[in-house]
Amino acid sequence: MTTMNMETTIIPLVTDEQKQAEEIWRKSIPAQVFLNYFFAINYHIQEADDAMGGLQHLPFFRAHQAELTEADVQAITKLLHASWSTEYALRATAELGDEDYLRNALHWTFPQAYHTIMAGLQAFLYTAGVRSNNPSLIRREVGRLVVRNAYPRPISFYAAGAYGDFSIHRLPLAGYKAGLHIASKEIDAQAQIGQFLRTTRKLKAQATRQQVQANPNTALRSQKTGKVLDKWTAAHWQQITWRLGYTTIFDLLGRLRISQTSREIERFVEAEIDFKLFHQSLLNIVSYLNGIHETYVAKAMGLERYQQVVAELPKHLQNSFVQERLHTRVEPQLRDNEPTMRMAA
């Protein structure tokens, strides 16, 4: 009897293709989490929003008025034009782009989404008496406005407190553990927004500590040796909490400011995520926030004067999303109101 040595074929449990797919997924996780955050914000807005954006229910909005000179109106108009032109560019990218184009467009769509909202915010702040382009001042003032309920419920959430002891407000489900998947329920969305607030506030606290400790005049020192402290206790973190202000949706949007040369942007470009969904989420958030700021500006300026600003738009902005928001968001909330602008001498 002859025996034949048969070569046994061993089938690996994990193929090279599977390993590669797993590696791509692992590398994509940070980008996926970032997408989840913005999808969650958009989901939360869509779930909670009413047709007009919820401003009409806010005492802060009803009381909002301003005394504006013609020069003020021109300054506000300039800010609005900056906001609208940037949003126009952002929308053009989303409309023109296929998946690959949108992937590489992140280099400019991230900052565009941030800057269009910031310009609109500055226009609103101008009518509220805050006339500055200092980012720290703007951040502080808008944080206060969020806490004072100047914004509708879907975006009125914020984080406060010292490092290691953050508290999340106006997001009752934020304490739940955030998953790695796109939100399909309100609990998922709030958990992910809560996590985004905490991580963003943590980064801000760490950056503030670094800034404070790098300055000999502000650095916290050892009471025994007088040397700058390397290790901090909860009490030390508490001492810089006042510098943090509140962490709001505007801080979350600030995370979009990733420079074109940053290695972090490459991590997103190379990731396997749904770029169309990312852009759509960003666009929806942009449109929602810009609509709120436009309504505040129109109330301060007077609806008729605001309609005139829109009627005199540059050619590329005529018959666009600006008019659409005027008709669907701004006019319904102001049509029955008396114009509140008093032209100053």
mmCIF file of C-alpha atoms in Angstrom:
data_model
loop_
_atom_site.group_PDB
_atom_site.id
_atom_site.type_symbol
_atom_site.label_atom_id
_atom_site.label_comp_id
_atom_site.label_asym_id
_atom_site.label_seq_id
_atom_site.Cartn_x
_atom_site.Cartn_y
_atom_site.Cartn_z
ATOM 1 C CA MET A 1 0.000 0.000 0.000
ATOM 2 C CA THR A 2 1.420 3.299 -1.005
ATOM 3 C CA THR A 3 0.711 6.451 0.861
ATOM 4 C CA MET A 4 0.576 9.756 -0.869
ATOM 5 C CA ASN A 5 1.746 12.875 0.901
ATOM 6 C CA MET A 6 -0.959 15.329 0.089
ATOM 7 C CA GLU A 7 -0.192 18.956 0.620
ATOM 8 C CA THR A 8 -2.856 20.344 2.823
ATOM 9 C CA THR A 9 -4.153 23.698 1.713
ATOM 10 C CA ILE A 10 -4.570 25.921 4.724
ATOM 11 C CA ILE A 11 -7.241 28.544 4.287
ATOM 12 C CA PRO A 12 -6.399 31.546 6.438
ATOM 13 C CA LEU A 13 -9.120 32.732 8.774
ATOM 14 C CA VAL A 14 -8.485 36.325 7.725
ATOM 15 C CA THR A 15 -7.593 37.074 4.124
ATOM 16 C CA ASP A 16 -5.283 39.863 3.010
ATOM 17 C CA GLU A 17 -8.292 41.656 1.558
ATOM 18 C CA GLN A 18 -10.066 41.485 4.895
ATOM 19 C CA LYS A 19 -6.970 42.734 6.684
ATOM 20 C CA GLN A 20 -6.713 45.617 4.248
ATOM 21 C CA ALA A 21 -10.388 46.469 4.650
ATOM 22 C CA GLU A 22 -10.005 46.365 8.432
ATOM 23 C CA GLU A 23 -6.970 48.647 8.272
ATOM 24 C CA ILE A 24 -8.850 51.139 6.085
ATOM 25 C CA TRP A 25 -11.755 51.080 8.543
ATOM 26 C CA ARG A 26 -9.416 51.546 11.513
ATOM 27 C CA LYS A 27 -7.781 54.541 9.855
ATOM 28 C CA SER A 28 -11.206 55.898 8.938
ATOM 29 C CA ILE A 29 -12.568 55.847 12.488
ATOM 30 C CA PRO A 30 -11.499 59.421 13.430
ATOM 31 C CA ALA A 31 -13.051 60.770 10.224
ATOM 32 C CA GLN A 32 -16.156 58.626 10.728
ATOM 33 C CA VAL A 33 -16.556 59.972 14.254
ATOM 34 C CA PHE A 34 -16.219 63.521 12.921
ATOM 35 C CA LEU A 35 -18.871 62.810 10.276
ATOM 36 C CA ASN A 36 -21.074 61.296 12.974
ATOM 37 C CA TYR A 37 -20.828 64.480 15.029
ATOM 38 C CA PHE A 38 -22.007 66.752 12.234
ATOM 39 C CA PHE A 39 -24.633 64.295 11.081
ATOM 40 C CA ALA A 40 -25.862 64.147 14.694
ATOM 41 C CA ILE A 41 -26.124 67.947 14.923
ATOM 42 C CA ASN A 42 -28.082 68.013 11.668
ATOM 43 C CA TYR A 43 -30.276 65.115 12.836
ATOM 44 C CA HIS A 44 -30.980 66.896 16.124
ATOM 45 C CA ILE A 45 -31.927 70.093 14.268
ATOM 46 C CA GLN A 46 -34.200 68.279 11.815
ATOM 47 C CA GLU A 47 -35.923 66.314 14.576
ATOM 48 C CA ALA A 48 -36.590 69.334 16.771
ATOM 49 C CA ASP A 49 -36.978 72.186 14.300
ATOM 50 C CA ASP A 50 -40.253 73.653 13.164
ATOM 51 C CA ALA A 51 -40.791 75.234 9.762
ATOM 52 C CA MET A 52 -39.701 78.694 10.867
ATOM 53 C CA GLY A 53 -36.703 77.815 12.999
ATOM 54 C CA GLY A 54 -38.279 78.301 16.402
ATOM 55 C CA LEU A 55 -37.258 81.937 16.906
ATOM 56 C CA GLN A 56 -40.802 83.220 17.305
ATOM 57 C CA HIS A 57 -41.054 81.425 20.665
ATOM 58 C CA LEU A 58 -38.036 83.187 22.170
ATOM 59 C CA PRO A 59 -38.500 86.292 24.342
ATOM 60 C CA PHE A 60 -34.932 87.292 23.409
ATOM 61 C CA PHE A 61 -35.878 87.366 19.735
ATOM 62 C CA ARG A 62 -39.123 89.233 20.301
ATOM 63 C CA ALA A 63 -37.259 91.919 22.252
ATOM 64 C CA HIS A 64 -34.406 92.234 19.750
ATOM 65 C CA GLN A 65 -34.075 95.686 18.224
ATOM 66 C CA ALA A 66 -31.327 98.072 17.222
ATOM 67 C CA GLU A 67 -30.691 101.697 16.427
ATOM 68 C CA LEU A 68 -28.753 101.622 13.181
ATOM 69 C CA THR A 69 -27.319 104.368 11.008
ATOM 70 C CA GLU A 70 -27.097 103.939 7.249
ATOM 71 C CA ALA A 71 -23.365 103.315 7.751
ATOM 72 C CA ASP A 72 -24.267 100.505 10.160
ATOM 73 C CA VAL A 73 -26.618 98.991 7.596
ATOM 74 C CA GLN A 74 -23.829 99.084 5.015
ATOM 75 C CA ALA A 75 -21.395 97.412 7.427
ATOM 76 C CA ILE A 76 -23.943 94.672 8.193
ATOM 77 C CA THR A 77 -24.685 94.231 4.479
ATOM 78 C CA LYS A 78 -20.982 93.730 3.808
ATOM 79 C CA LEU A 79 -20.862 90.957 6.423
ATOM 80 C CA LEU A 80 -23.974 89.337 4.945
ATOM 81 C CA HIS A 81 -22.461 89.442 1.455
ATOM 82 C CA ALA A 82 -19.342 87.704 2.791
ATOM 83 C CA SER A 83 -21.504 85.041 4.428
ATOM 84 C CA TRP A 84 -23.658 84.500 1.341
ATOM 85 C CA SER A 85 -20.790 84.407 -1.154
ATOM 86 C CA THR A 86 -19.005 81.800 0.955
ATOM 87 C CA GLU A 87 -22.181 79.747 1.261
ATOM 88 C CA TYR A 88 -22.626 80.059 -2.518
ATOM 89 C CA ALA A 89 -19.158 78.560 -3.032
ATOM 90 C CA LEU A 90 -19.892 75.776 -0.547
ATOM 91 C CA ARG A 91 -23.154 74.930 -2.308
ATOM 92 C CA ALA A 92 -21.488 74.983 -5.729
ATOM 93 C CA THR A 93 -18.997 72.373 -4.543
ATOM 94 C CA ALA A 94 -21.760 70.144 -3.189
ATOM 95 C CA GLU A 95 -23.795 70.422 -6.394
ATOM 96 C CA LEU A 96 -20.917 69.862 -8.799
ATOM 97 C CA GLY A 97 -19.077 67.175 -6.963
ATOM 98 C CA ASP A 98 -19.063 63.434 -7.165
ATOM 99 C CA GLU A 99 -17.711 61.407 -4.251
ATOM 100 C CA ASP A 100 -14.042 61.775 -5.259
ATOM 101 C CA TYR A 101 -14.359 65.489 -5.873
ATOM 102 C CA LEU A 102 -16.082 66.030 -2.531
ATOM 103 C CA ARG A 103 -13.378 64.001 -0.804
ATOM 104 C CA ASN A 104 -10.644 66.315 -2.070
ATOM 105 C CA ALA A 105 -12.789 69.419 -1.653
ATOM 106 C CA LEU A 106 -12.559 69.122 2.137
ATOM 107 C CA HIS A 107 -9.475 71.345 1.937
ATOM 108 C CA TRP A 108 -11.758 74.281 1.277
ATOM 109 C CA THR A 109 -15.258 73.155 2.298
ATOM 110 C CA PHE A 110 -14.290 72.792 5.970
ATOM 111 C CA PRO A 111 -13.129 76.407 6.308
ATOM 112 C CA GLN A 112 -15.933 77.643 4.024
ATOM 113 C CA ALA A 113 -18.611 76.151 6.265
ATOM 114 C CA TYR A 114 -16.973 77.798 9.259
ATOM 115 C CA HIS A 115 -16.492 81.213 7.654
ATOM 116 C CA THR A 116 -19.973 81.547 6.151
ATOM 117 C CA ILE A 117 -21.511 80.958 9.581
ATOM 118 C CA MET A 118 -19.042 83.273 11.316
ATOM 119 C CA ALA A 119 -19.737 86.139 8.902
ATOM 120 C CA GLY A 120 -23.490 85.740 9.442
ATOM 121 C CA LEU A 121 -22.911 85.578 13.188
ATOM 122 C CA GLN A 122 -20.916 88.815 13.062
ATOM 123 C CA ALA A 123 -23.797 90.506 11.239
ATOM 124 C CA PHE A 124 -26.165 89.409 14.024
ATOM 125 C CA LEU A 125 -23.709 90.426 16.755
ATOM 126 C CA TYR A 126 -23.359 93.837 15.113
ATOM 127 C CA THR A 127 -27.084 94.419 15.666
ATOM 128 C CA ALA A 128 -26.627 93.295 19.279
ATOM 129 C CA GLY A 129 -23.913 95.905 19.852
ATOM 130 C CA VAL A 130 -20.891 93.611 19.502
ATOM 131 C CA ARG A 131 -18.851 95.108 16.684
ATOM 132 C CA SER A 132 -15.606 93.214 16.550
ATOM 133 C CA ASN A 133 -13.834 90.631 14.426
ATOM 134 C CA ASN A 134 -11.764 89.344 17.342
ATOM 135 C CA PRO A 135 -12.421 85.568 17.396
ATOM 136 C CA SER A 136 -12.057 85.247 21.185
ATOM 137 C CA LEU A 137 -14.477 88.089 21.842
ATOM 138 C CA ILE A 138 -16.980 86.738 19.301
ATOM 139 C CA ARG A 139 -16.738 83.285 20.855
ATOM 140 C CA ARG A 140 -17.305 84.661 24.354
ATOM 141 C CA GLU A 141 -20.254 86.836 23.349
ATOM 142 C CA VAL A 142 -22.038 84.186 21.313
ATOM 143 C CA GLY A 143 -21.531 81.736 24.185
ATOM 144 C CA ARG A 144 -23.390 84.123 26.452
ATOM 145 C CA LEU A 145 -26.167 84.531 23.885
ATOM 146 C CA VAL A 146 -26.602 80.762 23.614
ATOM 147 C CA VAL A 147 -26.918 80.495 27.391
ATOM 148 C CA ARG A 148 -29.386 83.415 27.423
ATOM 149 C CA ASN A 149 -31.654 81.512 25.002
ATOM 150 C CA ALA A 150 -31.063 83.686 21.961
ATOM 151 C CA TYR A 151 -31.039 80.508 19.861
ATOM 152 C CA PRO A 152 -33.766 77.919 19.275
ATOM 153 C CA ARG A 153 -33.771 74.750 21.329
ATOM 154 C CA PRO A 154 -32.021 72.489 18.762
ATOM 155 C CA ILE A 155 -28.806 74.520 18.997
ATOM 156 C CA SER A 156 -29.093 75.977 22.493
ATOM 157 C CA PHE A 157 -26.997 73.192 24.049
ATOM 158 C CA TYR A 158 -23.685 73.970 25.717
ATOM 159 C CA ALA A 159 -20.987 72.582 27.997
ATOM 160 C CA ALA A 160 -19.655 74.288 31.108
ATOM 161 C CA GLY A 161 -17.485 73.455 34.095
ATOM 162 C CA ALA A 162 -13.863 72.666 34.845
ATOM 163 C CA TYR A 163 -11.657 70.060 33.190
ATOM 164 C CA GLY A 164 -12.645 66.634 34.463
ATOM 165 C CA ASP A 165 -16.011 67.919 35.654
ATOM 166 C CA PHE A 166 -17.835 69.103 32.539
ATOM 167 C CA SER A 167 -21.598 69.482 32.544
ATOM 168 C CA ILE A 168 -23.786 69.338 29.424
ATOM 169 C CA HIS A 169 -26.892 71.506 29.319
ATOM 170 C CA ARG A 170 -30.095 71.259 27.238
ATOM 171 C CA LEU A 171 -29.214 67.821 25.893
ATOM 172 C CA PRO A 172 -30.951 65.458 28.320
ATOM 173 C CA LEU A 173 -29.675 62.300 26.579
ATOM 174 C CA ALA A 174 -26.056 63.464 26.269
ATOM 175 C CA GLY A 175 -24.871 61.191 29.063
ATOM 176 C CA TYR A 176 -25.410 58.020 27.037
ATOM 177 C CA LYS A 177 -22.429 56.341 25.389
ATOM 178 C CA ALA A 178 -21.895 57.495 21.816
ATOM 179 C CA GLY A 179 -21.662 54.762 19.189
ATOM 180 C CA LEU A 180 -19.457 54.571 16.100
ATOM 181 C CA HIS A 181 -22.395 54.571 13.726
ATOM 182 C CA ILE A 182 -24.513 57.272 12.128
ATOM 183 C CA ALA A 183 -27.324 58.404 14.421
ATOM 184 C CA SER A 184 -30.658 56.768 13.662
ATOM 185 C CA LYS A 185 -32.443 57.865 16.833
ATOM 186 C CA GLU A 186 -32.471 61.034 18.918
ATOM 187 C CA ILE A 187 -30.634 59.255 21.733
ATOM 188 C CA ASP A 188 -27.743 58.484 19.332
ATOM 189 C CA ALA A 189 -27.619 62.078 18.115
ATOM 190 C CA GLN A 190 -27.593 63.596 21.599
ATOM 191 C CA ALA A 191 -24.971 61.117 22.835
ATOM 192 C CA GLN A 192 -22.684 62.022 19.930
ATOM 193 C CA ILE A 193 -23.221 65.782 20.324
ATOM 194 C CA GLY A 194 -22.517 65.405 24.049
ATOM 195 C CA GLN A 195 -19.272 63.602 23.289
ATOM 196 C CA PHE A 196 -18.336 66.288 20.741
ATOM 197 C CA LEU A 197 -18.945 69.021 23.329
ATOM 198 C CA ARG A 198 -16.829 67.211 25.921
ATOM 199 C CA THR A 199 -13.891 66.516 23.597
ATOM 200 C CA THR A 200 -13.978 70.080 22.242
ATOM 201 C CA ARG A 201 -14.064 71.595 25.727
ATOM 202 C CA LYS A 202 -11.256 69.273 26.800
ATOM 203 C CA LEU A 203 -9.098 70.484 23.888
ATOM 204 C CA LYS A 204 -9.905 74.093 24.776
ATOM 205 C CA ALA A 205 -9.014 73.513 28.439
ATOM 206 C CA GLN A 206 -5.702 71.867 27.514
ATOM 207 C CA ALA A 207 -4.827 74.656 25.081
ATOM 208 C CA THR A 208 -5.730 77.273 27.701
ATOM 209 C CA ARG A 209 -3.553 75.568 30.299
ATOM 210 C CA GLN A 210 -0.640 75.531 27.852
ATOM 211 C CA GLN A 211 -1.152 79.216 27.105
ATOM 212 C CA VAL A 212 -1.422 80.163 30.782
ATOM 213 C CA GLN A 213 1.641 78.139 31.798
ATOM 214 C CA ALA A 214 3.758 79.487 28.928
ATOM 215 C CA ASN A 215 3.315 83.042 30.195
ATOM 216 C CA PRO A 216 5.466 83.847 33.269
ATOM 217 C CA ASN A 217 2.883 86.422 34.385
ATOM 218 C CA THR A 218 -0.078 84.030 34.403
ATOM 219 C CA ALA A 219 1.555 80.641 35.079
ATOM 220 C CA LEU A 220 0.389 78.743 38.152
ATOM 221 C CA ARG A 221 3.359 78.008 40.398
ATOM 222 C CA SER A 222 4.258 75.768 43.296
ATOM 223 C CA GLN A 223 3.684 77.532 46.607
ATOM 224 C CA LYS A 224 6.779 75.811 47.988
ATOM 225 C CA THR A 225 9.325 76.310 45.213
ATOM 226 C CA GLY A 226 7.809 79.056 43.089
ATOM 227 C CA LYS A 227 8.423 76.944 39.987
ATOM 228 C CA VAL A 228 5.858 76.661 37.201
ATOM 229 C CA LEU A 229 3.645 73.654 37.908
ATOM 230 C CA ASP A 230 3.920 70.622 35.620
ATOM 231 C CA LYS A 231 1.152 68.641 37.271
ATOM 232 C CA TRP A 232 -2.270 70.061 37.972
ATOM 233 C CA THR A 233 -4.933 69.077 40.447
ATOM 234 C CA ALA A 234 -8.662 69.665 40.030
ATOM 235 C CA ALA A 235 -8.228 72.901 41.988
ATOM 236 C CA HIS A 236 -5.722 74.188 39.436
ATOM 237 C CA TRP A 237 -8.048 73.387 36.540
ATOM 238 C CA GLN A 238 -10.784 75.223 38.403
ATOM 239 C CA GLN A 239 -8.655 78.367 38.440
ATOM 240 C CA ILE A 240 -8.654 78.640 34.638
ATOM 241 C CA THR A 241 -12.275 77.625 34.026
ATOM 242 C CA TRP A 242 -13.405 81.246 33.747
ATOM 243 C CA ARG A 243 -11.117 81.573 30.733
ATOM 244 C CA LEU A 244 -12.960 78.816 28.861
ATOM 245 C CA GLY A 245 -16.344 80.505 28.620
ATOM 246 C CA TYR A 246 -19.131 78.210 27.447
ATOM 247 C CA THR A 247 -18.630 75.532 24.810
ATOM 248 C CA THR A 248 -21.398 75.819 22.205
ATOM 249 C CA ILE A 249 -22.229 74.760 18.664
ATOM 250 C CA PHE A 250 -19.951 77.565 17.473
ATOM 251 C CA ASP A 251 -16.966 75.918 19.156
ATOM 252 C CA LEU A 252 -17.920 72.643 17.490
ATOM 253 C CA LEU A 253 -17.963 74.424 14.137
ATOM 254 C CA GLY A 254 -14.560 75.865 15.000
ATOM 255 C CA ARG A 255 -13.217 72.327 14.728
ATOM 256 C CA LEU A 256 -13.722 72.680 10.957
ATOM 257 C CA ARG A 257 -10.887 75.181 10.766
ATOM 258 C CA ILE A 258 -8.300 72.735 9.542
ATOM 259 C CA SER A 259 -5.605 74.325 7.437
ATOM 260 C CA GLN A 260 -4.902 73.112 3.943
ATOM 261 C CA THR A 261 -1.405 72.011 4.910
ATOM 262 C CA SER A 262 -2.512 70.159 8.008
ATOM 263 C CA ARG A 263 -1.851 66.446 8.214
ATOM 264 C CA GLU A 264 -5.250 66.089 9.846
ATOM 265 C CA ILE A 265 -7.077 67.000 6.649
ATOM 266 C CA GLU A 266 -5.225 64.201 4.841
ATOM 267 C CA ARG A 267 -6.630 61.773 7.362
ATOM 268 C CA PHE A 268 -10.115 62.774 6.248
ATOM 269 C CA VAL A 269 -9.303 62.751 2.541
ATOM 270 C CA GLU A 270 -7.929 59.204 2.755
ATOM 271 C CA ALA A 271 -10.771 57.885 4.901
ATOM 272 C CA GLU A 272 -13.594 55.673 3.703
ATOM 273 C CA ILE A 273 -16.619 57.702 4.734
ATOM 274 C CA ASP A 274 -19.753 59.005 3.023
ATOM 275 C CA PHE A 275 -18.543 62.378 1.761
ATOM 276 C CA LYS A 276 -21.864 63.305 0.177
ATOM 277 C CA LEU A 277 -23.585 62.797 3.512
ATOM 278 C CA PHE A 278 -20.893 64.868 5.220
ATOM 279 C CA HIS A 279 -21.383 67.772 2.812
ATOM 280 C CA GLN A 280 -25.163 67.557 3.027
ATOM 281 C CA SER A 281 -25.024 67.647 6.825
ATOM 282 C CA LEU A 282 -22.703 70.658 6.729
ATOM 283 C CA LEU A 283 -24.916 72.469 4.218
ATOM 284 C CA ASN A 284 -28.030 71.891 6.306
ATOM 285 C CA ILE A 285 -26.328 73.218 9.447
ATOM 286 C CA VAL A 286 -25.004 76.227 7.524
ATOM 287 C CA SER A 287 -28.432 77.028 6.087
ATOM 288 C CA TYR A 288 -30.126 76.643 9.471
ATOM 289 C CA LEU A 289 -27.704 78.900 11.350
ATOM 290 C CA ASN A 290 -27.451 81.481 8.589
ATOM 291 C CA GLY A 291 -31.251 81.629 8.462
ATOM 292 C CA ILE A 292 -31.389 82.374 12.188
ATOM 293 C CA HIS A 293 -28.825 85.163 11.932
ATOM 294 C CA GLU A 294 -30.540 86.623 8.861
ATOM 295 C CA THR A 295 -33.858 86.728 10.716
ATOM 296 C CA TYR A 296 -32.276 88.562 13.644
ATOM 297 C CA VAL A 297 -30.637 91.039 11.262
ATOM 298 C CA ALA A 298 -33.901 91.594 9.377
ATOM 299 C CA LYS A 299 -35.735 92.240 12.640
ATOM 300 C CA ALA A 300 -33.138 94.786 13.727
ATOM 301 C CA MET A 301 -32.927 96.401 10.301
ATOM 302 C CA GLY A 302 -36.636 96.308 9.537
ATOM 303 C CA LEU A 303 -38.074 93.792 7.093
ATOM 304 C CA GLU A 304 -38.501 96.286 4.265
ATOM 305 C CA ARG A 305 -34.879 97.448 4.465
ATOM 306 C CA TYR A 306 -33.663 93.848 4.614
ATOM 307 C CA GLN A 307 -35.775 92.977 1.556
ATOM 308 C CA GLN A 308 -34.063 95.859 -0.220
ATOM 309 C CA VAL A 309 -30.632 94.456 0.701
ATOM 310 C CA VAL A 310 -31.660 91.105 -0.776
ATOM 311 C CA ALA A 311 -33.130 92.740 -3.897
ATOM 312 C CA GLU A 312 -29.802 94.495 -4.551
ATOM 313 C CA LEU A 313 -27.665 91.371 -4.306
ATOM 314 C CA PRO A 314 -24.769 90.756 -6.713
ATOM 315 C CA LYS A 315 -25.768 88.820 -9.825
ATOM 316 C CA HIS A 316 -24.418 85.444 -8.676
ATOM 317 C CA LEU A 317 -26.620 85.588 -5.571
ATOM 318 C CA GLN A 318 -29.859 86.675 -7.227
ATOM 319 C CA ASN A 319 -32.724 84.154 -7.240
ATOM 320 C CA SER A 320 -30.732 81.904 -4.933
ATOM 321 C CA PHE A 321 -30.893 80.353 -1.479
ATOM 322 C CA VAL A 322 -30.839 83.890 -0.008
ATOM 323 C CA GLN A 323 -34.261 84.734 -1.465
ATOM 324 C CA GLU A 324 -35.522 81.268 -0.641
ATOM 325 C CA ARG A 325 -34.643 81.734 3.042
ATOM 326 C CA LEU A 326 -36.105 85.239 2.984
ATOM 327 C CA HIS A 327 -39.461 83.809 1.881
ATOM 328 C CA THR A 328 -39.468 80.630 3.974
ATOM 329 C CA ARG A 329 -37.624 81.644 7.144
ATOM 330 C CA VAL A 330 -37.378 85.415 7.544
ATOM 331 C CA GLU A 331 -40.642 86.872 6.240
ATOM 332 C CA PRO A 332 -43.014 84.453 8.018
ATOM 333 C CA GLN A 333 -41.563 85.505 11.377
ATOM 334 C CA LEU A 334 -41.433 89.230 10.676
ATOM 335 C CA ARG A 335 -44.288 90.023 8.322
ATOM 336 C CA ASP A 336 -46.693 90.807 11.130
ATOM 337 C CA ASN A 337 -44.124 92.692 13.184
ATOM 338 C CA GLU A 338 -43.533 96.402 13.062
ATOM 339 C CA PRO A 339 -40.034 97.255 11.773
ATOM 340 C CA THR A 340 -37.866 97.752 14.830
ATOM 341 C CA MET A 341 -34.980 99.696 13.311
ATOM 342 C CA ARG A 342 -34.787 103.293 14.343
ATOM 343 C CA MET A 343 -32.463 105.154 12.010
ATOM 344 C CA ALA A 344 -30.001 107.103 14.083
ATOM 345 C CA ALA A 345 -28.957 110.591 13.127
#
